[in-house]
Amino acid sequence: MSACWTAMNRPETSCYSVTAKGVVLNLYIQPRASKNEICGLVDNSLKLRLTSPPVDGAANKLCREFLADLLHVPKSAVEIISGETSRHKRVRIATADSDLISSRIQGLLS
């Protein structure tokens, strides 16, 4: 694990919630990073470091693609529901199997 993961990991917090339409993740995005990675939890948000700049929706697109790959869901299942122009975002993972997505998120956090 990276040093930033160890420094920011707070396992007692929850960065996601299960809803009728899927799983909603609270994210904190750091654009222009050296590599795409999960960097732990910050204030009840999952911190993602992304390589793309925050211009013309590039970071949002990469955010959706990165989460889809991590959670093994189609890109179309990942939707930014708030925070399009902010570092703080809420993202819905549309799925019929919320328990599976929840367990995958827990796996990423441990």
PDB file of C-alpha atoms in Angstrom:
ATOM      1  CA  MET A   1       0.000   0.000   0.000  1.00  0.00           C
ATOM      2  CA  SER A   2       1.112   3.541  -0.622  1.00  0.00           C
ATOM      3  CA  ALA A   3       2.190   5.855   2.150  1.00  0.00           C
ATOM      4  CA  CYS A   4      -0.825   8.100   1.607  1.00  0.00           C
ATOM      5  CA  TRP A   5      -3.162   5.131   2.160  1.00  0.00           C
ATOM      6  CA  THR A   6      -1.566   4.292   5.488  1.00  0.00           C
ATOM      7  CA  ALA A   7      -1.570   7.899   6.656  1.00  0.00           C
ATOM      8  CA  MET A   8      -5.220   8.570   5.798  1.00  0.00           C
ATOM      9  CA  ASN A   9      -6.916   5.252   6.472  1.00  0.00           C
ATOM     10  CA  ARG A  10      -9.718   5.609   9.024  1.00  0.00           C
ATOM     11  CA  PRO A  11     -11.639   2.312   9.012  1.00  0.00           C
ATOM     12  CA  GLU A  12     -14.357   3.539  11.410  1.00  0.00           C
ATOM     13  CA  THR A  13     -15.828   5.865   8.776  1.00  0.00           C
ATOM     14  CA  SER A  14     -18.127   4.956   5.916  1.00  0.00           C
ATOM     15  CA  CYS A  15     -17.724   6.452   2.476  1.00  0.00           C
ATOM     16  CA  TYR A  16     -20.722   4.735   0.868  1.00  0.00           C
ATOM     17  CA  SER A  17     -24.380   3.956   1.400  1.00  0.00           C
ATOM     18  CA  VAL A  18     -26.733   1.426  -0.139  1.00  0.00           C
ATOM     19  CA  THR A  19     -29.866   2.806  -1.807  1.00  0.00           C
ATOM     20  CA  ALA A  20     -32.715   1.339  -3.809  1.00  0.00           C
ATOM     21  CA  LYS A  21     -30.935   2.312  -7.042  1.00  0.00           C
ATOM     22  CA  GLY A  22     -27.506   0.973  -6.105  1.00  0.00           C
ATOM     23  CA  VAL A  23     -24.548   2.122  -4.036  1.00  0.00           C
ATOM     24  CA  VAL A  24     -23.661   5.801  -3.548  1.00  0.00           C
ATOM     25  CA  LEU A  25     -19.985   6.616  -2.944  1.00  0.00           C
ATOM     26  CA  ASN A  26     -18.649   9.854  -1.471  1.00  0.00           C
ATOM     27  CA  LEU A  27     -15.409  10.743  -3.233  1.00  0.00           C
ATOM     28  CA  TYR A  28     -12.637  13.281  -2.876  1.00  0.00           C
ATOM     29  CA  ILE A  29     -10.696  13.645  -6.149  1.00  0.00           C
ATOM     30  CA  GLN A  30      -7.101  14.796  -6.488  1.00  0.00           C
ATOM     31  CA  PRO A  31      -6.434  15.507 -10.185  1.00  0.00           C
ATOM     32  CA  ARG A  32      -3.045  15.631 -11.918  1.00  0.00           C
ATOM     33  CA  ALA A  33      -1.554  12.831  -9.811  1.00  0.00           C
ATOM     34  CA  SER A  34       1.379  10.732 -10.973  1.00  0.00           C
ATOM     35  CA  LYS A  35      -0.807   7.607 -11.140  1.00  0.00           C
ATOM     36  CA  ASN A  36      -4.412   6.528 -10.638  1.00  0.00           C
ATOM     37  CA  GLU A  37      -4.879   5.128  -7.156  1.00  0.00           C
ATOM     38  CA  ILE A  38      -7.071   4.884  -4.092  1.00  0.00           C
ATOM     39  CA  CYS A  39      -5.485   6.902  -1.335  1.00  0.00           C
ATOM     40  CA  GLY A  40      -7.663   6.077   1.672  1.00  0.00           C
ATOM     41  CA  LEU A  41     -10.469   7.815   3.500  1.00  0.00           C
ATOM     42  CA  VAL A  42     -10.699  11.553   4.121  1.00  0.00           C
ATOM     43  CA  ASP A  43     -13.684  12.938   6.056  1.00  0.00           C
ATOM     44  CA  ASN A  44     -16.054  10.099   5.119  1.00  0.00           C
ATOM     45  CA  SER A  45     -14.958  10.245   1.470  1.00  0.00           C
ATOM     46  CA  LEU A  46     -12.874   7.814  -0.524  1.00  0.00           C
ATOM     47  CA  LYS A  47      -9.862   9.731  -1.844  1.00  0.00           C
ATOM     48  CA  LEU A  48      -8.906   8.994  -5.443  1.00  0.00           C
ATOM     49  CA  ARG A  49      -5.777  10.315  -7.089  1.00  0.00           C
ATOM     50  CA  LEU A  50      -6.280  10.603 -10.863  1.00  0.00           C
ATOM     51  CA  THR A  51      -3.781  11.453 -13.596  1.00  0.00           C
ATOM     52  CA  SER A  52      -6.093  13.586 -15.707  1.00  0.00           C
ATOM     53  CA  PRO A  53      -6.433  17.365 -15.327  1.00  0.00           C
ATOM     54  CA  PRO A  54      -9.744  18.859 -14.132  1.00  0.00           C
ATOM     55  CA  VAL A  55     -10.594  20.424 -17.499  1.00  0.00           C
ATOM     56  CA  ASP A  56     -13.300  19.631 -20.058  1.00  0.00           C
ATOM     57  CA  GLY A  57     -14.655  16.769 -17.925  1.00  0.00           C
ATOM     58  CA  ALA A  58     -11.471  14.701 -18.291  1.00  0.00           C
ATOM     59  CA  ALA A  59     -11.162  13.972 -14.568  1.00  0.00           C
ATOM     60  CA  ASN A  60     -14.855  13.044 -14.335  1.00  0.00           C
ATOM     61  CA  LYS A  61     -14.532  10.647 -17.258  1.00  0.00           C
ATOM     62  CA  LEU A  62     -11.421   9.033 -15.790  1.00  0.00           C
ATOM     63  CA  CYS A  63     -13.107   8.837 -12.379  1.00  0.00           C
ATOM     64  CA  ARG A  64     -16.026   6.863 -13.845  1.00  0.00           C
ATOM     65  CA  GLU A  65     -13.694   4.576 -15.832  1.00  0.00           C
ATOM     66  CA  PHE A  66     -11.371   3.970 -12.869  1.00  0.00           C
ATOM     67  CA  LEU A  67     -14.262   3.089 -10.524  1.00  0.00           C
ATOM     68  CA  ALA A  68     -15.840   0.816 -13.125  1.00  0.00           C
ATOM     69  CA  ASP A  69     -12.561  -1.088 -13.465  1.00  0.00           C
ATOM     70  CA  LEU A  70     -12.032  -1.309  -9.693  1.00  0.00           C
ATOM     71  CA  LEU A  71     -15.557  -2.531  -8.983  1.00  0.00           C
ATOM     72  CA  HIS A  72     -15.883  -4.746 -12.082  1.00  0.00           C
ATOM     73  CA  VAL A  73     -19.021  -3.015 -13.382  1.00  0.00           C
ATOM     74  CA  PRO A  74     -19.785  -1.506 -16.805  1.00  0.00           C
ATOM     75  CA  LYS A  75     -18.799   2.152 -17.250  1.00  0.00           C
ATOM     76  CA  SER A  76     -22.451   2.949 -17.902  1.00  0.00           C
ATOM     77  CA  ALA A  77     -23.290   1.815 -14.337  1.00  0.00           C
ATOM     78  CA  VAL A  78     -21.159   4.605 -12.810  1.00  0.00           C
ATOM     79  CA  GLU A  79     -22.880   7.995 -12.661  1.00  0.00           C
ATOM     80  CA  ILE A  80     -21.775  11.221 -10.989  1.00  0.00           C
ATOM     81  CA  ILE A  81     -24.897  12.426  -9.191  1.00  0.00           C
ATOM     82  CA  SER A  82     -23.397  15.554  -7.617  1.00  0.00           C
ATOM     83  CA  GLY A  83     -20.166  17.514  -7.703  1.00  0.00           C
ATOM     84  CA  GLU A  84     -19.442  17.576 -11.446  1.00  0.00           C
ATOM     85  CA  THR A  85     -17.212  20.647 -11.011  1.00  0.00           C
ATOM     86  CA  SER A  86     -16.005  19.944  -7.473  1.00  0.00           C
ATOM     87  CA  ARG A  87     -13.322  17.753  -5.939  1.00  0.00           C
ATOM     88  CA  HIS A  88     -16.055  16.374  -3.657  1.00  0.00           C
ATOM     89  CA  LYS A  89     -18.354  14.085  -5.645  1.00  0.00           C
ATOM     90  CA  ARG A  90     -21.177  11.652  -5.047  1.00  0.00           C
ATOM     91  CA  VAL A  91     -21.182   8.742  -7.459  1.00  0.00           C
ATOM     92  CA  ARG A  92     -23.902   6.123  -7.875  1.00  0.00           C
ATOM     93  CA  ILE A  93     -22.990   2.588  -8.896  1.00  0.00           C
ATOM     94  CA  ALA A  94     -26.219   1.299 -10.430  1.00  0.00           C
ATOM     95  CA  THR A  95     -26.573  -2.403  -9.682  1.00  0.00           C
ATOM     96  CA  ALA A  96     -29.127  -5.014  -8.771  1.00  0.00           C
ATOM     97  CA  ASP A  97     -26.612  -6.637  -6.408  1.00  0.00           C
ATOM     98  CA  SER A  98     -25.730  -3.910  -3.898  1.00  0.00           C
ATOM     99  CA  ASP A  99     -24.268  -6.465  -1.492  1.00  0.00           C
ATOM    100  CA  LEU A 100     -21.673  -7.526  -4.065  1.00  0.00           C
ATOM    101  CA  ILE A 101     -20.627  -3.922  -4.745  1.00  0.00           C
ATOM    102  CA  SER A 102     -20.527  -3.213  -0.995  1.00  0.00           C
ATOM    103  CA  SER A 103     -18.220  -6.161  -0.432  1.00  0.00           C
ATOM    104  CA  ARG A 104     -15.964  -5.043  -3.299  1.00  0.00           C
ATOM    105  CA  ILE A 105     -15.729  -1.559  -1.774  1.00  0.00           C
ATOM    106  CA  GLN A 106     -14.895  -3.090   1.617  1.00  0.00           C
ATOM    107  CA  GLY A 107     -12.197  -5.114  -0.118  1.00  0.00           C
ATOM    108  CA  LEU A 108     -10.694  -1.921  -1.530  1.00  0.00           C
ATOM    109  CA  LEU A 109     -10.701  -0.313   1.907  1.00  0.00           C
ATOM    110  CA  SER A 110      -8.940  -3.168   3.683  1.00  0.00           C
TER     111      SER A 110
END
